[in-house]
Amino acid sequence: MKVKLIQPRMLKRPMDTDLKIRMSPHLGLLTVANIIRYECEVTIENENIRAIDFDDVPDLVGIAVTVDILPRAIEIASIYKEKGVKVIAGGIHITTASNTIPKEAFDSLCIGFAENTWPQIIEDAKHGRLQSQYVSAPLESGDDIASPAYDLIDKTDYLWYNVVSTS
């Protein structure tokens, strides 16, 4: 199964520079990539770095969604859905405000931790039984946290690439 993970283009505010869009890769997408990389052929496309290759049609698309890029994420999803590709939306906006997402925008929502949702998403997608949403159980310990797959990106695209995020 071929999976494409997409970071939509961010909306720059007046105080933002081009450096902001190249600060660091999206850790959530890199984490998903590491979780599914042995089950799937994974590509990561960051629209802040280069245009999305809509001619490259995968079996499944995952889109990272924040509130500012939701309209663009819906546009991207629409293009892939027209091509018959199932589209999963995840990320902070989906996790914290899934009730604000139009039902028809995405085929499925990934709510919460990728570690507890993406293995089931892949299994269900392979068997044509994708659910409308996947809700993660809490992670039990730090051992349950997947590392980002930094080796799947061109590190020269970013100012920093070996970022750690904690909470």
Coordinates of N, CA and C in Angstrom, one line a residue:
M1 N 0.8 -1.2 0.0 CA 0.0 0.0 0.0 C 0.9 1.2 0.0
K2 N 0.5 2.2 -0.9 CA 1.3 3.4 -1.0 C 0.6 4.5 -0.2
V3 N 1.3 5.2 0.7 CA 0.7 6.2 1.6 C 1.5 7.5 1.4
K4 N 0.7 8.6 1.1 CA 1.4 9.9 1.0 C 0.9 10.7 2.2
L5 N 1.9 11.3 2.9 CA 1.6 12.2 4.1 C 1.9 13.6 3.7
I6 N 0.9 14.5 3.9 CA 1.0 15.9 3.4 C 0.9 16.9 4.5
Q7 N 1.8 17.9 4.4 CA 1.7 19.1 5.2 C 1.3 20.2 4.3
P8 N 0.0 20.7 4.4 CA -0.4 21.8 3.5 C 0.3 23.1 3.8
R9 N 0.3 23.9 2.8 CA 0.9 25.2 2.9 C 0.3 26.1 4.0
M10 N 1.2 26.6 4.8 CA 0.7 27.5 5.9 C 0.4 28.9 5.4
L11 N -0.5 29.6 6.1 CA -0.8 30.9 5.7 C 0.2 31.8 6.5
K12 N 1.0 32.6 5.7 CA 1.9 33.5 6.4 C 1.2 34.7 6.9
R13 N 1.5 35.1 8.1 CA 1.0 36.3 8.7 C 2.0 37.4 8.3
P14 N 1.6 38.7 8.5 CA 2.5 39.8 8.1 C 3.9 39.7 8.7
M15 N 3.9 39.2 9.9 CA 5.2 39.2 10.6 C 6.1 38.0 10.3
D16 N 5.5 37.0 9.5 CA 6.2 35.8 9.2 C 7.2 36.0 8.0
T17 N 8.3 35.3 8.0 CA 9.3 35.4 6.9 C 9.3 34.0 6.3
D18 N 10.0 33.9 5.2 CA 10.1 32.6 4.5 C 10.9 31.6 5.4
L19 N 11.7 32.1 6.3 CA 12.4 31.2 7.3 C 11.4 30.4 8.1
K20 N 10.3 30.9 8.4 CA 9.3 30.2 9.3 C 8.8 29.0 8.6
I21 N 8.6 29.0 7.3 CA 8.0 27.8 6.7 C 9.1 26.7 6.5
R22 N 10.3 27.1 6.7 CA 11.4 26.1 6.6 C 12.1 25.8 7.9
M23 N 11.5 26.2 9.0 CA 12.1 26.0 10.3 C 12.4 24.6 10.6
S24 N 11.3 23.7 10.5 CA 11.5 22.3 10.9 C 10.4 21.5 10.2
P25 N 10.7 20.2 10.0 CA 9.6 19.4 9.4 C 8.5 19.1 10.4
H26 N 7.4 18.6 9.9 CA 6.2 18.3 10.7 C 6.5 17.0 11.5
L27 N 6.6 17.1 12.8 CA 7.0 15.9 13.6 C 5.8 14.9 13.6
G28 N 4.6 15.3 13.5 CA 3.5 14.4 13.5 C 3.6 13.5 12.2
L29 N 3.8 14.1 11.1 CA 3.9 13.3 9.9 C 5.1 12.3 9.9
L30 N 6.2 12.8 10.4 CA 7.4 12.0 10.5 C 7.1 10.8 11.5
T31 N 6.4 11.1 12.5 CA 6.0 10.0 13.5 C 5.1 9.0 12.8
V32 N 4.1 9.4 12.1 CA 3.2 8.5 11.3 C 4.0 7.7 10.4
A33 N 4.9 8.3 9.7 CA 5.8 7.6 8.7 C 6.6 6.5 9.4
N34 N 7.1 6.8 10.5 CA 7.9 5.7 11.2 C 7.0 4.6 11.7
I35 N 5.8 4.9 12.1 CA 4.9 3.9 12.5 C 4.5 2.9 11.4
I36 N 4.3 3.4 10.2 CA 3.7 2.6 9.1 C 4.8 2.2 8.0
R37 N 6.0 2.7 8.2 CA 7.0 2.5 7.1 C 7.3 1.1 6.7
Y38 N 7.1 0.1 7.6 CA 7.4 -1.3 7.3 C 6.2 -2.0 6.7
E39 N 5.0 -1.4 6.8 CA 3.8 -1.9 6.2 C 3.5 -1.3 4.9
C40 N 4.0 -0.1 4.7 CA 3.6 0.7 3.5 C 4.8 1.4 2.8
E41 N 4.6 1.8 1.6 CA 5.5 2.6 0.9 C 5.1 4.1 1.3
V42 N 5.9 4.8 2.0 CA 5.6 6.1 2.5 C 6.3 7.2 1.8
T43 N 5.6 8.3 1.4 CA 6.2 9.5 1.0 C 5.7 10.7 1.8
I44 N 6.5 11.7 2.0 CA 6.1 12.9 2.7 C 6.2 14.1 1.8
E45 N 5.2 14.9 1.7 CA 5.3 16.1 0.9 C 4.9 17.3 1.8
N46 N 5.7 18.3 1.8 CA 5.5 19.5 2.6 C 5.3 20.6 1.5
E47 N 4.0 21.1 1.5 CA 3.7 22.1 0.5 C 4.4 23.4 0.7
N48 N 4.9 23.6 1.9 CA 5.7 24.8 2.2 C 7.1 24.8 1.6
I49 N 7.5 23.6 1.2 CA 8.8 23.4 0.6 C 8.7 23.3 -0.9
R50 N 7.8 22.5 -1.4 CA 7.5 22.4 -2.9 C 6.1 22.0 -3.1
A51 N 5.7 22.2 -4.3 CA 4.3 21.9 -4.7 C 4.0 20.4 -4.5
I52 N 2.7 20.1 -4.2 CA 2.3 18.7 -4.1 C 2.2 18.1 -5.5
D53 N 2.7 16.9 -5.6 CA 2.6 16.2 -6.8 C 1.3 15.4 -6.9
F54 N 0.3 16.1 -7.4 CA -1.1 15.5 -7.5 C -1.1 14.4 -8.6
D55 N -0.1 14.3 -9.5 CA -0.1 13.2 -10.5 C 0.4 11.9 -9.8
D56 N 1.1 12.0 -8.7 CA 1.5 10.8 -8.0 C 0.3 10.4 -7.1
V57 N -0.4 9.4 -7.5 CA -1.7 9.0 -6.8 C -1.4 7.8 -5.9
P58 N -1.5 8.0 -4.6 CA -1.3 6.8 -3.7 C -2.6 6.1 -3.4
D59 N -2.5 5.1 -2.6 CA -3.7 4.4 -2.1 C -4.4 5.1 -1.0
L60 N -3.6 5.9 -0.2 CA -4.1 6.5 1.0 C -3.3 7.8 1.2
V61 N -4.0 8.9 1.6 CA -3.4 10.2 1.9 C -3.7 10.5 3.4
G62 N -2.7 11.0 4.1 CA -2.8 11.5 5.4 C -2.4 13.0 5.4
I63 N -3.3 13.8 6.0 CA -3.0 15.3 6.0 C -3.0 15.8 7.4
A64 N -1.9 16.5 7.7 CA -1.8 17.2 9.0 C -2.6 18.5 9.0
V65 N -3.5 18.6 10.0 CA -4.4 19.8 10.0 C -4.2 20.6 11.2
T66 N -3.9 21.9 11.0 CA -4.0 22.9 12.0 C -5.1 23.9 11.6
V67 N -5.6 24.7 12.6 CA -6.7 25.5 12.3 C -6.5 26.5 11.1
D68 N -5.3 27.0 10.9 CA -5.0 28.0 9.9 C -5.0 27.3 8.5
I69 N -4.7 26.1 8.4 CA -4.6 25.4 7.1 C -5.8 24.5 6.8
L70 N -6.8 24.5 7.6 CA -7.9 23.7 7.3 C -8.5 23.9 5.9
P71 N -8.8 25.1 5.5 CA -9.3 25.3 4.1 C -8.4 24.6 3.0
R72 N -7.1 24.8 3.1 CA -6.2 24.2 2.2 C -6.2 22.7 2.3
A73 N -6.3 22.2 3.5 CA -6.4 20.7 3.7 C -7.6 20.1 3.0
I74 N -8.7 20.8 3.1 CA -10.0 20.4 2.5 C -9.8 20.4 1.0
E75 N -9.2 21.4 0.4 CA -8.9 21.5 -1.0 C -8.1 20.3 -1.5
I76 N -7.0 20.0 -0.8 CA -6.2 18.9 -1.1 C -6.9 17.6 -1.0
A77 N -7.7 17.4 0.0 CA -8.5 16.2 0.2 C -9.5 16.0 -1.0
S78 N -10.1 17.1 -1.4 CA -11.1 17.0 -2.5 C -10.4 16.6 -3.8
I79 N -9.2 17.0 -4.0 CA -8.5 16.6 -5.3 C -8.2 15.1 -5.2
Y80 N -7.7 14.6 -4.1 CA -7.4 13.2 -4.0 C -8.7 12.3 -4.0
K81 N -9.7 12.8 -3.3 CA -11.0 12.1 -3.3 C -11.6 11.9 -4.7
E82 N -11.4 13.0 -5.5 CA -11.9 12.9 -6.9 C -11.2 11.8 -7.7
K83 N -9.9 11.5 -7.2 CA -9.1 10.5 -7.9 C -9.4 9.1 -7.3
G84 N -10.3 9.0 -6.3 CA -10.7 7.8 -5.7 C -9.8 7.4 -4.5
V85 N -9.0 8.3 -4.0 CA -8.1 8.1 -2.9 C -8.8 8.4 -1.6
K86 N -8.6 7.5 -0.6 CA -9.2 7.8 0.7 C -8.2 8.7 1.4
V87 N -8.8 9.7 2.2 CA -8.0 10.7 2.8 C -8.3 10.7 4.3
I88 N -7.2 10.7 5.1 CA -7.3 10.7 6.6 C -6.8 12.1 7.0
A89 N -7.5 12.7 7.9 CA -7.0 14.0 8.5 C -6.7 13.8 10.0
G90 N -5.6 14.3 10.4 CA -5.2 14.2 11.8 C -4.5 15.5 12.1
G91 N -3.9 15.5 13.3 CA -3.2 16.7 13.8 C -3.9 17.4 14.9
I92 N -3.4 18.5 15.3 CA -3.8 19.2 16.5 C -5.3 19.7 16.4
H93 N -5.6 20.3 15.2 CA -7.0 20.8 15.1 C -8.0 19.6 15.0
I94 N -7.7 18.5 14.4 CA -8.6 17.4 14.4 C -8.7 16.8 15.8
T95 N -7.7 16.7 16.5 CA -7.7 16.2 17.9 C -8.5 17.0 18.8
T96 N -8.3 18.4 18.7 CA -8.9 19.2 19.7 C -10.3 19.8 19.3
A97 N -10.6 19.7 18.0 CA -11.9 20.3 17.6 C -12.5 19.5 16.4
S98 N -12.5 18.2 16.6 CA -13.1 17.3 15.5 C -14.5 17.7 15.1
N99 N -15.3 18.2 16.1 CA -16.7 18.5 15.8 C -16.8 19.7 14.9
T100 N -15.7 20.4 14.6 CA -15.8 21.6 13.7 C -15.5 21.2 12.3
I101 N -15.1 20.0 12.0 CA -14.7 19.6 10.7 C -15.9 19.1 9.9
P102 N -16.1 19.7 8.7 CA -17.2 19.2 7.8 C -17.2 17.7 7.6
K103 N -18.3 17.0 7.7 CA -18.3 15.6 7.6 C -17.8 15.1 6.3
E104 N -18.1 15.8 5.2 CA -17.7 15.4 3.9 C -16.3 15.7 3.5
A105 N -15.6 16.5 4.3 CA -14.3 17.0 4.0 C -13.2 15.8 3.8
F106 N -13.3 14.9 4.7 CA -12.3 13.8 4.8 C -13.0 12.5 4.9
D107 N -12.4 11.4 4.5 CA -13.0 10.1 4.7 C -12.9 9.6 6.1
S108 N -11.9 10.0 6.8 CA -11.7 9.6 8.2 C -10.9 10.6 9.0
L109 N -11.2 10.7 10.3 CA -10.4 11.6 11.2 C -9.6 10.7 12.1
C110 N -8.4 11.1 12.4 CA -7.5 10.5 13.3 C -7.4 11.4 14.5
I111 N -8.0 11.0 15.6 CA -8.1 11.9 16.8 C -7.1 11.3 17.9
G112 N -6.1 12.1 18.2 CA -5.2 11.7 19.3 C -3.9 11.2 18.7
F113 N -3.3 10.3 19.5 CA -1.9 9.8 19.2 C -1.9 8.9 18.0
A114 N -1.0 9.1 17.1 CA -0.8 8.3 15.9 C -0.4 6.9 16.3
E115 N 0.4 6.7 17.3 CA 0.8 5.4 17.7 C -0.3 4.4 18.0
N116 N -1.5 4.9 18.5 CA -2.6 4.1 18.8 C -3.7 4.1 17.7
T117 N -3.5 4.8 16.6 CA -4.5 4.9 15.6 C -4.0 4.4 14.2
W118 N -2.8 4.8 13.8 CA -2.4 4.5 12.4 C -2.2 3.0 12.1
P119 N -1.8 2.2 13.0 CA -1.8 0.7 12.7 C -3.1 0.2 12.3
Q120 N -4.2 0.6 13.0 CA -5.5 0.2 12.7 C -6.0 0.9 11.4
I121 N -5.7 2.1 11.2 CA -6.1 2.8 10.0 C -5.5 2.0 8.8
I122 N -4.3 1.7 8.8 CA -3.7 0.9 7.7 C -4.3 -0.4 7.5
E123 N -4.6 -1.1 8.6 CA -5.2 -2.5 8.5 C -6.6 -2.3 7.9
D124 N -7.4 -1.3 8.4 CA -8.7 -1.2 7.9 C -8.7 -0.7 6.4
A125 N -7.8 0.2 6.0 CA -7.7 0.6 4.6 C -7.4 -0.5 3.7
K126 N -6.5 -1.4 4.1 CA -6.1 -2.5 3.3 C -7.3 -3.4 3.0
H127 N -8.2 -3.5 4.0 CA -9.4 -4.4 3.8 C -10.7 -3.7 3.5
G128 N -10.6 -2.4 3.1 CA -11.7 -1.6 2.6 C -12.8 -1.4 3.7
R129 N -12.4 -1.2 4.9 CA -13.3 -1.0 6.0 C -13.0 0.2 6.9
L130 N -12.5 1.3 6.2 CA -12.1 2.5 6.9 C -13.2 3.1 7.7
Q131 N -13.0 3.4 8.9 CA -14.0 4.0 9.8 C -14.0 5.5 9.6
S132 N -15.1 6.1 10.0 CA -15.1 7.6 9.9 C -14.2 8.3 10.9
Q133 N -13.9 7.7 12.0 CA -12.9 8.3 12.9 C -12.2 7.2 13.7
Y134 N -11.0 7.5 14.1 CA -10.2 6.7 15.0 C -9.8 7.5 16.2
V135 N -10.1 7.1 17.4 CA -9.8 7.8 18.6 C -8.8 7.0 19.4
S136 N -7.7 7.7 19.7 CA -6.6 7.1 20.4 C -6.8 6.9 21.9
A137 N -6.4 5.8 22.4 CA -6.4 5.7 23.9 C -5.1 6.4 24.3
P138 N -5.0 6.8 25.6 CA -3.8 7.4 26.1 C -2.6 6.5 25.9
L139 N -1.4 7.1 25.7 CA -0.2 6.3 25.7 C 0.1 5.9 27.2
E140 N 0.6 4.7 27.3 CA 0.8 4.2 28.7 C 2.1 4.7 29.3
S141 N 3.2 4.8 28.4 CA 4.5 5.2 28.9 C 5.3 5.8 27.8
G142 N 6.4 6.4 28.1 CA 7.3 7.0 27.1 C 7.8 5.9 26.1
D143 N 7.8 4.7 26.5 CA 8.2 3.6 25.6 C 7.2 3.5 24.4
D144 N 6.0 4.0 24.6 CA 5.0 3.9 23.5 C 5.1 4.9 22.5
I145 N 6.0 5.9 22.7 CA 6.1 7.0 21.7 C 7.1 6.6 20.6
A146 N 6.6 6.8 19.4 CA 7.4 6.5 18.2 C 8.3 7.7 17.9
S147 N 9.5 7.4 17.4 CA 10.4 8.5 17.0 C 10.1 8.9 15.6
P148 N 10.3 10.2 15.3 CA 10.1 10.7 13.9 C 11.1 10.0 13.0
A149 N 10.7 9.8 11.7 CA 11.5 9.2 10.7 C 12.3 10.2 9.9
Y150 N 13.2 10.8 10.6 CA 14.0 11.9 10.0 C 14.7 11.5 8.7
D151 N 15.0 10.2 8.5 CA 15.7 9.7 7.4 C 14.9 9.8 6.1
L152 N 13.6 10.0 6.2 CA 12.7 10.1 5.0 C 12.5 11.5 4.4
I153 N 13.2 12.4 5.0 CA 13.2 13.8 4.4 C 14.5 14.3 4.0
D154 N 14.5 15.3 3.2 CA 15.8 16.0 2.8 C 16.0 17.0 3.8
K155 N 17.0 16.8 4.7 CA 17.3 17.7 5.8 C 17.8 19.0 5.4
T156 N 18.2 19.2 4.1 CA 18.6 20.5 3.7 C 17.4 21.4 3.4
D157 N 16.2 20.9 3.4 CA 15.0 21.7 3.2 C 14.7 22.5 4.5
Y158 N 15.3 22.2 5.6 CA 14.9 22.8 6.9 C 16.1 23.5 7.6
L159 N 15.8 24.5 8.4 CA 16.8 25.1 9.2 C 17.2 24.2 10.3
W160 N 16.2 23.6 11.0 CA 16.4 22.5 12.0 C 15.6 21.3 11.6
Y161 N 16.2 20.1 11.8 CA 15.4 18.9 11.5 C 15.4 18.0 12.6
N162 N 16.3 18.1 13.6 CA 16.3 17.1 14.7 C 15.7 17.8 15.9
V163 N 14.4 18.1 15.8 CA 13.6 18.7 16.8 C 13.0 17.7 17.7
V164 N 12.9 18.1 19.0 CA 12.2 17.3 20.0 C 11.1 18.2 20.6
S165 N 9.9 17.6 20.7 CA 8.8 18.3 21.3 C 8.2 17.5 22.5
T166 N 8.0 18.1 23.6 CA 7.5 17.5 24.8 C 6.4 18.2 25.4
S167 N 5.6 17.6 26.2 CA 4.5 18.2 26.9 C 4.3 17.6 28.2

